[in-house]
PDB file of C-alpha atoms in Angstrom:
ATOM      1  CA  MET A   1     -40.617   5.049  -4.509  1.00 79.00           C
ATOM      2  CA  ALA A   2     -38.453   6.288  -7.396  1.00 88.00           C
ATOM      3  CA  SER A   3     -40.266   9.635  -7.304  1.00 92.00           C
ATOM      4  CA  GLU A   4     -39.577   9.933  -3.559  1.00 96.00           C
ATOM      5  CA  ILE A   5     -35.870   9.346  -4.115  1.00 96.00           C
ATOM      6  CA  THR A   6     -35.892  11.905  -6.942  1.00 96.00           C
ATOM      7  CA  GLU A   7     -37.489  14.459  -4.605  1.00 97.00           C
ATOM      8  CA  ILE A   8     -34.907  13.769  -1.867  1.00 98.00           C
ATOM      9  CA  ARG A   9     -32.123  14.078  -4.423  1.00 97.00           C
ATOM     10  CA  SER A  10     -33.531  17.408  -5.646  1.00 97.00           C
ATOM     11  CA  THR A  11     -33.592  18.706  -2.072  1.00 98.00           C
ATOM     12  CA  TYR A  12     -30.032  17.509  -1.561  1.00 98.00           C
ATOM     13  CA  ILE A  13     -28.826  19.247  -4.718  1.00 98.00           C
ATOM     14  CA  ARG A  14     -30.636  22.479  -3.847  1.00 97.00           C
ATOM     15  CA  ASP A  15     -29.900  22.713  -0.124  1.00 97.00           C
ATOM     16  CA  ARG A  16     -26.694  20.611   0.014  1.00 97.00           C
ATOM     17  CA  PHE A  17     -28.413  18.853   2.929  1.00 97.00           C
ATOM     18  CA  ALA A  18     -31.438  16.602   3.331  1.00 98.00           C
ATOM     19  CA  PHE A  19     -33.227  15.028   6.268  1.00 98.00           C
ATOM     20  CA  VAL A  20     -35.278  11.920   5.531  1.00 98.00           C
ATOM     21  CA  PRO A  21     -37.769  10.791   8.198  1.00 98.00           C
ATOM     22  CA  GLY A  22     -37.407   7.166   9.160  1.00 98.00           C
ATOM     23  CA  ALA A  23     -40.948   6.187   8.169  1.00 98.00           C
ATOM     24  CA  GLN A  24     -40.361   7.481   4.643  1.00 98.00           C
ATOM     25  CA  LEU A  25     -36.969   5.799   4.381  1.00 98.00           C
ATOM     26  CA  THR A  26     -38.404   2.498   5.623  1.00 98.00           C
ATOM     27  CA  ARG A  27     -40.878   2.565   2.743  1.00 97.00           C
ATOM     28  CA  ILE A  28     -38.087   3.350   0.279  1.00 97.00           C
ATOM     29  CA  LEU A  29     -35.803   0.610   1.590  1.00 98.00           C
ATOM     30  CA  LYS A  30     -38.550  -1.986   1.296  1.00 97.00           C
ATOM     31  CA  GLY A  31     -38.925  -0.958  -2.331  1.00 96.00           C
ATOM     32  CA  LEU A  32     -35.191  -1.551  -2.732  1.00 96.00           C
ATOM     33  CA  GLY A  33     -35.350  -5.075  -1.330  1.00 96.00           C
ATOM     34  CA  ALA A  34     -35.178  -4.700   2.458  1.00 97.00           C
ATOM     35  CA  THR A  35     -37.190  -7.292   4.353  1.00 98.00           C
ATOM     36  CA  ASP A  36     -39.140  -6.648   7.538  1.00 98.00           C
ATOM     37  CA  ASP A  37     -37.006  -9.239   9.323  1.00 98.00           C
ATOM     38  CA  ASP A  38     -33.763  -7.519   8.363  1.00 98.00           C
ATOM     39  CA  LEU A  39     -35.125  -4.088   9.236  1.00 98.00           C
ATOM     40  CA  GLY A  40     -35.872  -5.455  12.693  1.00 98.00           C
ATOM     41  CA  LYS A  41     -32.374  -6.864  13.024  1.00 98.00           C
ATOM     42  CA  LEU A  42     -30.856  -3.396  12.538  1.00 98.00           C
ATOM     43  CA  THR A  43     -32.355  -2.300  15.860  1.00 98.00           C
ATOM     44  CA  THR A  44     -30.086  -4.712  17.788  1.00 98.00           C
ATOM     45  CA  ILE A  45     -27.093  -4.986  15.446  1.00 98.00           C
ATOM     46  CA  SER A  46     -25.068  -2.571  17.616  1.00 98.00           C
ATOM     47  CA  ASP A  47     -25.165  -4.989  20.559  1.00 98.00           C
ATOM     48  CA  GLY A  48     -22.211  -6.781  18.954  1.00 96.00           C
ATOM     49  CA  LEU A  49     -19.918  -3.754  18.639  1.00 98.00           C
ATOM     50  CA  LYS A  50     -16.375  -3.700  20.014  1.00 96.00           C
ATOM     51  CA  SER A  51     -14.445  -1.027  21.905  1.00 96.00           C
ATOM     52  CA  ASP A  52     -13.447   2.053  19.934  1.00 96.00           C
ATOM     53  CA  PRO A  53      -9.651   2.467  19.580  1.00 95.00           C
ATOM     54  CA  THR A  54      -9.543   6.041  20.933  1.00 96.00           C
ATOM     55  CA  LEU A  55     -12.874   6.920  22.572  1.00 96.00           C
ATOM     56  CA  PRO A  56     -13.869   5.148  25.824  1.00 96.00           C
ATOM     57  CA  PHE A  57     -17.555   6.161  25.590  1.00 97.00           C
ATOM     58  CA  ARG A  58     -18.011   4.579  22.169  1.00 98.00           C
ATOM     59  CA  LYS A  59     -18.246   1.102  20.678  1.00 98.00           C
ATOM     60  CA  THR A  60     -17.571   0.745  16.970  1.00 98.00           C
ATOM     61  CA  ARG A  61     -17.098  -1.462  13.943  1.00 98.00           C
ATOM     62  CA  THR A  62     -16.169  -0.260  10.456  1.00 98.00           C
ATOM     63  CA  GLY A  63     -15.972  -1.556   6.923  1.00 98.00           C
ATOM     64  CA  ARG A  64     -14.888  -0.197   3.537  1.00 98.00           C
ATOM     65  CA  PHE A  65     -17.124  -0.491   0.490  1.00 98.00           C
ATOM     66  CA  GLY A  66     -16.576   0.553  -3.118  1.00 98.00           C
ATOM     67  CA  TYR A  67     -19.174   1.979  -5.497  1.00 98.00           C
ATOM     68  CA  ASP A  68     -18.395   1.053  -9.116  1.00 97.00           C
ATOM     69  CA  PRO A  69     -20.649   2.966 -11.546  1.00 96.00           C
ATOM     70  CA  ARG A  70     -19.275   0.996 -14.503  1.00 96.00           C
ATOM     71  CA  SER A  71     -20.585  -2.326 -13.254  1.00 96.00           C
ATOM     72  CA  MET A  72     -23.344  -0.649 -11.194  1.00 97.00           C
ATOM     73  CA  ARG A  73     -22.263  -2.595  -8.123  1.00 97.00           C
ATOM     74  CA  VAL A  74     -21.184  -1.851  -4.577  1.00 98.00           C
ATOM     75  CA  ARG A  75     -18.768  -4.359  -3.066  1.00 98.00           C
ATOM     76  CA  ARG A  76     -16.898  -4.886   0.195  1.00 98.00           C
ATOM     77  CA  LEU A  77     -13.282  -3.732   0.052  1.00 98.00           C
ATOM     78  CA  GLU A  78     -10.347  -5.134   1.948  1.00 98.00           C
ATOM     79  CA  PHE A  79      -9.472  -3.916   5.429  1.00 96.00           C
ATOM     80  CA  GLN A  80      -7.390  -0.740   5.665  1.00 96.00           C
ATOM     81  CA  PRO A  81      -6.496   1.557   8.592  1.00 93.00           C
ATOM     82  CA  PHE A  82      -8.462   4.773   9.033  1.00 91.00           C
ATOM     83  CA  MET A  83      -7.313   8.345   9.544  1.00 89.00           C
ATOM     84  CA  LEU A  84      -8.841  11.808   9.682  1.00 89.00           C
ATOM     85  CA  SER A  85      -6.590  14.849  10.006  1.00 84.00           C
ATOM     86  CA  MET A  86      -6.801  18.580  10.551  1.00 89.00           C
ATOM     87  CA  GLU A  87      -6.534  18.897   6.769  1.00 85.00           C
ATOM     88  CA  ASP A  88      -9.907  17.116   6.645  1.00 83.00           C
ATOM     89  CA  ASP A  89     -11.431  19.773   8.975  1.00 86.00           C
ATOM     90  CA  PHE A  90     -11.261  17.297  11.862  1.00 92.00           C
ATOM     91  CA  VAL A  91      -9.689  18.625  15.069  1.00 91.00           C
ATOM     92  CA  ARG A  92      -9.497  16.142  17.946  1.00 92.00           C
ATOM     93  CA  HIS A  93      -6.870  14.540  20.182  1.00 89.00           C
ATOM     94  CA  ASP A  94      -6.520  11.686  17.671  1.00 86.00           C
ATOM     95  CA  SER A  95      -6.400  13.824  14.509  1.00 89.00           C
ATOM     96  CA  GLY A  96      -3.758  12.426  12.178  1.00 86.00           C
ATOM     97  CA  GLN A  97      -3.568   9.190  14.166  1.00 87.00           C
ATOM     98  CA  VAL A  98      -3.898   5.880  12.347  1.00 90.00           C
ATOM     99  CA  ARG A  99      -6.854   4.073  13.884  1.00 91.00           C
ATOM    100  CA  ILE A 100      -7.540   0.343  13.681  1.00 93.00           C
ATOM    101  CA  PHE A 101     -11.191  -0.634  14.096  1.00 95.00           C
ATOM    102  CA  ASP A 102     -12.793  -4.038  14.447  1.00 97.00           C
ATOM    103  CA  GLU A 103     -14.468  -4.988  11.202  1.00 98.00           C
ATOM    104  CA  ILE A 104     -18.145  -5.115  10.310  1.00 98.00           C
ATOM    105  CA  GLN A 105     -19.228  -8.720   9.898  1.00 98.00           C
ATOM    106  CA  ASN A 106     -21.749 -10.546   7.701  1.00 98.00           C
ATOM    107  CA  ASP A 107     -24.582  -9.997  10.177  1.00 98.00           C
ATOM    108  CA  LEU A 108     -24.599  -6.352   9.062  1.00 98.00           C
ATOM    109  CA  GLN A 109     -23.209  -6.347   5.530  1.00 98.00           C
ATOM    110  CA  LEU A 110     -25.517  -9.155   4.343  1.00 98.00           C
ATOM    111  CA  ASN A 111     -28.560  -7.487   5.906  1.00 98.00           C
ATOM    112  CA  THR A 112     -30.921  -6.505   3.063  1.00 98.00           C
ATOM    113  CA  ALA A 113     -31.844  -3.233   4.804  1.00 98.00           C
ATOM    114  CA  LEU A 114     -28.180  -2.209   5.006  1.00 98.00           C
ATOM    115  CA  GLN A 115     -27.688  -3.143   1.363  1.00 98.00           C
ATOM    116  CA  ALA A 116     -30.745  -1.081   0.418  1.00 98.00           C
ATOM    117  CA  LEU A 117     -29.212   1.878   2.274  1.00 98.00           C
ATOM    118  CA  PHE A 118     -26.144   1.599   0.035  1.00 98.00           C
ATOM    119  CA  VAL A 119     -28.368   1.632  -3.042  1.00 98.00           C
ATOM    120  CA  PHE A 120     -30.390   4.575  -1.720  1.00 98.00           C
ATOM    121  CA  LYS A 121     -27.295   6.648  -1.021  1.00 98.00           C
ATOM    122  CA  PHE A 122     -25.870   5.990  -4.480  1.00 97.00           C
ATOM    123  CA  MET A 123     -29.149   7.001  -6.128  1.00 97.00           C
ATOM    124  CA  VAL A 124     -29.022  10.304  -4.241  1.00 97.00           C
ATOM    125  CA  LEU A 125     -25.328  11.159  -4.749  1.00 97.00           C
ATOM    126  CA  ASP A 126     -24.613   9.824  -8.245  1.00 95.00           C
ATOM    127  CA  GLY A 127     -23.804  12.712 -10.569  1.00 95.00           C
ATOM    128  CA  VAL A 128     -24.111  15.431  -7.908  1.00 97.00           C
ATOM    129  CA  THR A 129     -21.409  18.084  -8.373  1.00 96.00           C
ATOM    130  CA  VAL A 130     -19.724  19.109  -5.112  1.00 97.00           C
ATOM    131  CA  ALA A 131     -16.926  21.391  -3.948  1.00 97.00           C
ATOM    132  CA  ARG A 132     -13.745  19.387  -4.427  1.00 97.00           C
ATOM    133  CA  ARG A 133     -11.444  18.398  -1.623  1.00 96.00           C
ATOM    134  CA  PRO A 134      -7.669  18.622  -2.156  1.00 95.00           C
ATOM    135  CA  ARG A 135      -5.834  15.429  -3.092  1.00 95.00           C
ATOM    136  CA  LEU A 136      -8.874  13.370  -4.011  1.00 97.00           C
ATOM    137  CA  ASP A 137      -8.969  11.794  -7.470  1.00 97.00           C
ATOM    138  CA  TYR A 138     -11.964  13.339  -9.200  1.00 97.00           C
ATOM    139  CA  GLU A 139     -10.901  11.796 -12.518  1.00 96.00           C
ATOM    140  CA  SER A 140     -11.856   8.399 -11.095  1.00 97.00           C
ATOM    141  CA  ASP A 141     -15.416   7.150 -11.492  1.00 96.00           C
ATOM    142  CA  GLN A 142     -15.054   5.027  -8.338  1.00 97.00           C
ATOM    143  CA  TRP A 143     -16.290   5.910  -4.852  1.00 98.00           C
ATOM    144  CA  ILE A 144     -15.071   4.636  -1.497  1.00 98.00           C
ATOM    145  CA  CYS A 145     -17.560   4.469   1.368  1.00 98.00           C
ATOM    146  CA  THR A 146     -16.374   3.888   4.925  1.00 98.00           C
ATOM    147  CA  LEU A 147     -19.265   2.562   6.970  1.00 98.00           C
ATOM    148  CA  LEU A 148     -19.145   3.099  10.724  1.00 98.00           C
ATOM    149  CA  ASN A 149     -21.568   1.356  13.070  1.00 98.00           C
ATOM    150  CA  VAL A 150     -21.321   3.382  16.288  1.00 98.00           C
ATOM    151  CA  ARG A 151     -22.841   3.163  19.751  1.00 98.00           C
ATOM    152  CA  THR A 152     -22.346   6.209  21.989  1.00 98.00           C
ATOM    153  CA  ILE A 153     -22.680   5.592  25.747  1.00 98.00           C
ATOM    154  CA  THR A 154     -23.361   7.815  28.739  1.00 98.00           C
ATOM    155  CA  ASP A 155     -23.237   6.235  32.204  1.00 95.00           C
ATOM    156  CA  GLY A 156     -22.053   7.069  35.715  1.00 87.00           C
ATOM    157  CA  ASP A 157     -18.423   7.238  34.595  1.00 89.00           C
ATOM    158  CA  LEU A 158     -18.637   8.439  30.988  1.00 93.00           C
ATOM    159  CA  ILE A 159     -20.310  11.308  29.160  1.00 96.00           C
ATOM    160  CA  GLY A 160     -21.109  10.247  25.628  1.00 97.00           C
ATOM    161  CA  GLU A 161     -20.270  12.720  22.890  1.00 96.00           C
ATOM    162  CA  PRO A 162     -21.557  11.718  19.438  1.00 96.00           C
ATOM    163  CA  ALA A 163     -19.053  14.250  18.043  1.00 96.00           C
ATOM    164  CA  LEU A 164     -16.339  14.947  20.620  1.00 95.00           C
ATOM    165  CA  GLU A 165     -14.469  16.836  17.891  1.00 95.00           C
ATOM    166  CA  GLY A 166     -17.071  19.630  17.907  1.00 96.00           C
ATOM    167  CA  VAL A 167     -17.559  21.473  14.624  1.00 97.00           C
ATOM    168  CA  HIS A 168     -15.992  19.358  11.892  1.00 96.00           C
ATOM    169  CA  SER A 169     -16.220  17.768   8.504  1.00 96.00           C
ATOM    170  CA  ASP A 170     -15.588  14.102   7.754  1.00 95.00           C
ATOM    171  CA  GLY A 171     -12.928  14.475   5.057  1.00 95.00           C
ATOM    172  CA  VAL A 172     -15.246  13.142   2.365  1.00 97.00           C
ATOM    173  CA  ASP A 173     -17.666  14.310  -0.327  1.00 98.00           C
ATOM    174  CA  HIS A 174     -20.956  12.938   0.992  1.00 98.00           C
ATOM    175  CA  THR A 175     -21.843  12.084   4.609  1.00 98.00           C
ATOM    176  CA  MET A 176     -24.977  10.108   5.480  1.00 98.00           C
ATOM    177  CA  THR A 177     -26.024   9.245   9.051  1.00 98.00           C
ATOM    178  CA  THR A 178     -28.824   6.780   9.810  1.00 98.00           C
ATOM    179  CA  TYR A 179     -30.294   6.350  13.291  1.00 98.00           C
ATOM    180  CA  LEU A 180     -30.821   2.813  14.581  1.00 98.00           C
ATOM    181  CA  GLY A 181     -32.183   3.521  18.054  1.00 98.00           C
ATOM    182  CA  SER A 182     -31.425   4.600  21.598  1.00 98.00           C
ATOM    183  CA  GLU A 183     -32.130   3.740  25.201  1.00 98.00           C
ATOM    184  CA  ASN A 184     -32.695   6.179  28.064  1.00 98.00           C
ATOM    185  CA  MET A 185     -31.814   9.216  25.904  1.00 98.00           C
ATOM    186  CA  THR A 186     -33.296  12.622  26.760  1.00 97.00           C
ATOM    187  CA  ASP A 187     -35.385  14.480  24.206  1.00 95.00           C
ATOM    188  CA  ASP A 188     -32.738  17.215  23.859  1.00 96.00           C
ATOM    189  CA  SER A 189     -29.806  14.842  23.248  1.00 97.00           C
ATOM    190  CA  ALA A 190     -27.759  14.440  20.078  1.00 98.00           C
ATOM    191  CA  VAL A 191     -29.036  17.332  17.991  1.00 98.00           C
ATOM    192  CA  THR A 192     -27.138  17.754  14.720  1.00 98.00           C
ATOM    193  CA  PHE A 193     -26.179  21.324  13.731  1.00 98.00           C
ATOM    194  CA  LEU A 194     -25.123  22.287  10.223  1.00 98.00           C
ATOM    195  CA  HIS A 195     -22.587  25.128  10.194  1.00 98.00           C
ATOM    196  CA  ASP A 196     -21.344  27.545   7.570  1.00 97.00           C
ATOM    197  CA  MET A 197     -17.803  26.777   6.415  1.00 97.00           C
ATOM    198  CA  ARG A 198     -16.640  29.948   8.169  1.00 97.00           C
ATOM    199  CA  GLU A 199     -17.184  28.340  11.592  1.00 98.00           C
ATOM    200  CA  VAL A 200     -13.948  27.394  13.367  1.00 97.00           C
ATOM    201  CA  ASN A 201     -13.072  23.699  13.370  1.00 96.00           C
ATOM    202  CA  GLY A 202     -13.140  22.140  16.826  1.00 96.00           C
ATOM    203  CA  THR A 203     -15.597  24.637  18.308  1.00 97.00           C
ATOM    204  CA  ARG A 204     -17.903  22.916  20.799  1.00 96.00           C
ATOM    205  CA  TRP A 205     -21.510  22.725  19.625  1.00 95.00           C
ATOM    206  CA  HIS A 206     -22.720  25.043  22.411  1.00 95.00           C
ATOM    207  CA  ASP A 207     -19.996  27.618  21.684  1.00 97.00           C
ATOM    208  CA  ALA A 208     -20.673  27.879  17.952  1.00 97.00           C
ATOM    209  CA  ASN A 209     -21.756  31.160  16.386  1.00 98.00           C
ATOM    210  CA  ALA A 210     -25.551  31.004  16.082  1.00 97.00           C
ATOM    211  CA  ASP A 211     -25.399  33.244  13.003  1.00 98.00           C
ATOM    212  CA  LEU A 212     -23.383  30.553  11.222  1.00 98.00           C
ATOM    213  CA  VAL A 213     -25.821  27.709  11.939  1.00 98.00           C
ATOM    214  CA  ARG A 214     -27.506  26.826   8.636  1.00 96.00           C
ATOM    215  CA  ALA A 215     -29.834  24.079   9.860  1.00 96.00           C
ATOM    216  CA  LYS A 216     -30.409  21.599  12.646  1.00 95.00           C
ATOM    217  CA  ALA A 217     -32.021  18.178  12.864  1.00 96.00           C
ATOM    218  CA  GLN A 218     -32.420  15.401  15.364  1.00 97.00           C
ATOM    219  CA  HIS A 219     -32.407  11.669  14.774  1.00 97.00           C
ATOM    220  CA  ARG A 220     -35.253  10.413  16.978  1.00 96.00           C
ATOM    221  CA  ASP A 221     -37.111   7.726  15.025  1.00 98.00           C
ATOM    222  CA  PHE A 222     -35.754   4.476  13.583  1.00 98.00           C
ATOM    223  CA  LEU A 223     -33.952   5.149  10.271  1.00 98.00           C
ATOM    224  CA  ASP A 224     -34.115   8.953  10.518  1.00 98.00           C
ATOM    225  CA  THR A 225     -31.347   9.950   8.101  1.00 98.00           C
ATOM    226  CA  CYS A 226     -29.283  13.071   7.341  1.00 98.00           C
ATOM    227  CA  LEU A 227     -27.345  13.589   4.106  1.00 98.00           C
ATOM    228  CA  ILE A 228     -24.714  16.335   3.950  1.00 98.00           C
ATOM    229  CA  VAL A 229     -22.428  17.615   1.184  1.00 98.00           C
ATOM    230  CA  ASP A 230     -19.422  17.317   3.450  1.00 97.00           C
ATOM    231  CA  HIS A 231     -17.042  19.923   1.988  1.00 96.00           C
ATOM    232  CA  GLU A 232     -19.657  22.658   1.669  1.00 98.00           C
ATOM    233  CA  SER A 233     -20.658  22.850   5.326  1.00 97.00           C
ATOM    234  CA  LYS A 234     -19.492  21.609   8.717  1.00 97.00           C
ATOM    235  CA  HIS A 235     -21.503  19.893  11.402  1.00 97.00           C
ATOM    236  CA  SER A 236     -21.572  19.196  15.132  1.00 98.00           C
ATOM    237  CA  VAL A 237     -23.705  17.051  17.440  1.00 98.00           C
ATOM    238  CA  SER A 238     -24.790  17.829  21.006  1.00 98.00           C
ATOM    239  CA  THR A 239     -24.105  15.610  24.025  1.00 98.00           C
ATOM    240  CA  LEU A 240     -25.918  12.350  24.843  1.00 98.00           C
ATOM    241  CA  TYR A 241     -27.751  12.796  28.167  1.00 97.00           C
ATOM    242  CA  ALA A 242     -29.364  10.049  30.258  1.00 97.00           C
ATOM    243  CA  ALA A 243     -33.046  10.563  31.108  1.00 97.00           C
ATOM    244  CA  ASP A 244     -32.616   8.357  34.185  1.00 96.00           C
ATOM    245  CA  THR A 245     -29.154   9.154  35.500  1.00 95.00           C
ATOM    246  CA  SER A 246     -29.034   5.875  37.427  1.00 95.00           C
ATOM    247  CA  ARG A 247     -29.058   3.940  34.153  1.00 96.00           C
ATOM    248  CA  ARG A 248     -26.872   3.837  31.046  1.00 97.00           C
ATOM    249  CA  ALA A 249     -27.952   5.776  27.958  1.00 98.00           C
ATOM    250  CA  THR A 250     -27.041   4.608  24.461  1.00 98.00           C
ATOM    251  CA  ARG A 251     -27.449   5.908  20.913  1.00 98.00           C
ATOM    252  CA  ASP A 252     -26.825   3.718  17.848  1.00 98.00           C
ATOM    253  CA  LEU A 253     -25.994   5.038  14.396  1.00 98.00           C
ATOM    254  CA  LEU A 254     -24.711   4.081  10.965  1.00 98.00           C
ATOM    255  CA  ALA A 255     -22.435   6.662   9.290  1.00 98.00           C
ATOM    256  CA  PHE A 256     -21.699   6.334   5.559  1.00 98.00           C
ATOM    257  CA  LEU A 257     -18.623   8.459   4.664  1.00 98.00           C
ATOM    258  CA  THR A 258     -18.283   8.527   0.874  1.00 98.00           C
ATOM    259  CA  ARG A 259     -15.521  10.107  -1.199  1.00 98.00           C
ATOM    260  CA  LYS A 260     -13.432   9.733  -4.304  1.00 98.00           C
ATOM    261  CA  PRO A 261     -10.234   7.659  -4.001  1.00 97.00           C
ATOM    262  CA  VAL A 262      -7.288   9.619  -2.655  1.00 95.00           C
ATOM    263  CA  ALA A 263      -4.520  10.957  -4.886  1.00 94.00           C
ATOM    264  CA  ALA A 264      -0.774  11.060  -4.273  1.00 91.00           C
ATOM    265  CA  GLY A 265       0.095  13.304  -1.338  1.00 89.00           C
ATOM    266  CA  HIS A 266      -3.054  12.534   0.642  1.00 93.00           C
ATOM    267  CA  HIS A 267      -2.378  11.264   4.162  1.00 91.00           C
ATOM    268  CA  SER A 268      -4.363   8.072   3.443  1.00 92.00           C
ATOM    269  CA  HIS A 269      -2.738   7.313   0.088  1.00 90.00           C
ATOM    270  CA  SER A 270      -0.833   4.286   1.412  1.00 89.00           C
ATOM    271  CA  PHE A 271      -4.024   2.597   2.628  1.00 89.00           C
ATOM    272  CA  ASP A 272      -6.793   3.318   0.160  1.00 95.00           C
ATOM    273  CA  SER A 273      -7.048   0.008  -1.652  1.00 95.00           C
ATOM    274  CA  LEU A 274      -9.825  -0.813  -4.103  1.00 96.00           C
ATOM    275  CA  LYS A 275      -9.228  -4.556  -3.791  1.00 97.00           C
ATOM    276  CA  PRO A 276     -12.148  -6.737  -2.673  1.00 97.00           C
ATOM    277  CA  HIS A 277     -12.194  -8.147   0.834  1.00 98.00           C
ATOM    278  CA  PRO A 278     -10.715 -11.679   0.740  1.00 97.00           C
ATOM    279  CA  GLU A 279     -12.620 -13.090   3.735  1.00 97.00           C
ATOM    280  CA  LEU A 280     -15.846 -11.038   3.802  1.00 98.00           C
ATOM    281  CA  PRO A 281     -17.087 -10.699   0.209  1.00 98.00           C
ATOM    282  CA  MET A 282     -20.259  -8.784  -0.537  1.00 98.00           C
ATOM    283  CA  THR A 283     -21.615  -7.431  -3.820  1.00 97.00           C
ATOM    284  CA  VAL A 284     -24.924  -5.667  -4.420  1.00 97.00           C
ATOM    285  CA  GLY A 285     -26.453  -4.283  -7.617  1.00 96.00           C
ATOM    286  CA  LEU A 286     -27.090  -0.538  -7.715  1.00 94.00           C
ATOM    287  CA  ARG A 287     -29.827  -0.396 -10.327  1.00 77.00           C
ATOM    288  CA  LEU A 288     -33.334   0.207  -9.071  1.00 60.00           C
ATOM    289  CA  LEU A 289     -34.533  -3.017 -10.681  1.00 42.00           C
ATOM    290  CA  ASP A 290     -31.338  -4.918  -9.947  1.00 44.00           C
ATOM    291  CA  SER A 291     -30.969  -4.594  -6.201  1.00 41.00           C
ATOM    292  CA  THR A 292     -31.028  -8.317  -5.404  1.00 40.00           C
ATOM    293  CA  PRO A 293     -27.846  -8.968  -3.373  1.00 41.00           C
ATOM    294  CA  SER A 294     -25.216 -11.536  -4.197  1.00 39.00           C
ATOM    295  CA  THR A 295     -22.413 -12.676  -1.912  1.00 39.00           C
TER     296      THR A 295
END
């Protein structure tokens, strides 16, 4: 298992992008403490999501988590608002708007498979040098990870767009997306495209310059996962289409958006706390042989 993670990390360092098939990641997560029961629970965890604050075709919950390399722990951080702006390479109708999401609860954060995903991501990103974003504190050894649990929906009234913003970045250093499942989704839905940084922010996926597409991948199997060095390329995702147009189509995903704490002058500086969550504590060890969770 350790050798598999080392190989994925080497690919990530070389290509600044990695796609991990779900079957391989399942094996890795079990080695990091995930149980079969908790892996199964991830397939239905999105049934409890709440309405997204700005997108009618999406249901969402979020939570903030902090990686602490000194103690080799990841812990739940207190609730804070969320914002992405044009400065983050994110162009959408709600760019620069403070968004308030419903919070991830214990049914997800205490799931051993989710906790193993945190450990896996840290083992891949720790020590990787990346292009630096402005107004992030790269002197800090801490990392902040915003976890989004997202369900995208297409039905008779709504067309689900996994990335309505088109070509974008997520305003972070490392983006990881993990597929949980779908219903009634066509085989050509929700393809992820990786774009050269020269591509124009906000360009729709089908209007992007094909010469600037660096790679593409599609989450189709449970736990299929993409890792992207977020400030060295941009990405977009194609539309969610219903195979049977008389029925609703859904696509469920976990997105792990990981960056250094913000510095003075960043638009999120006033809400980037490193304090632990007072009502929803969670702490997990990050060492390969110390991944037993505590709460």
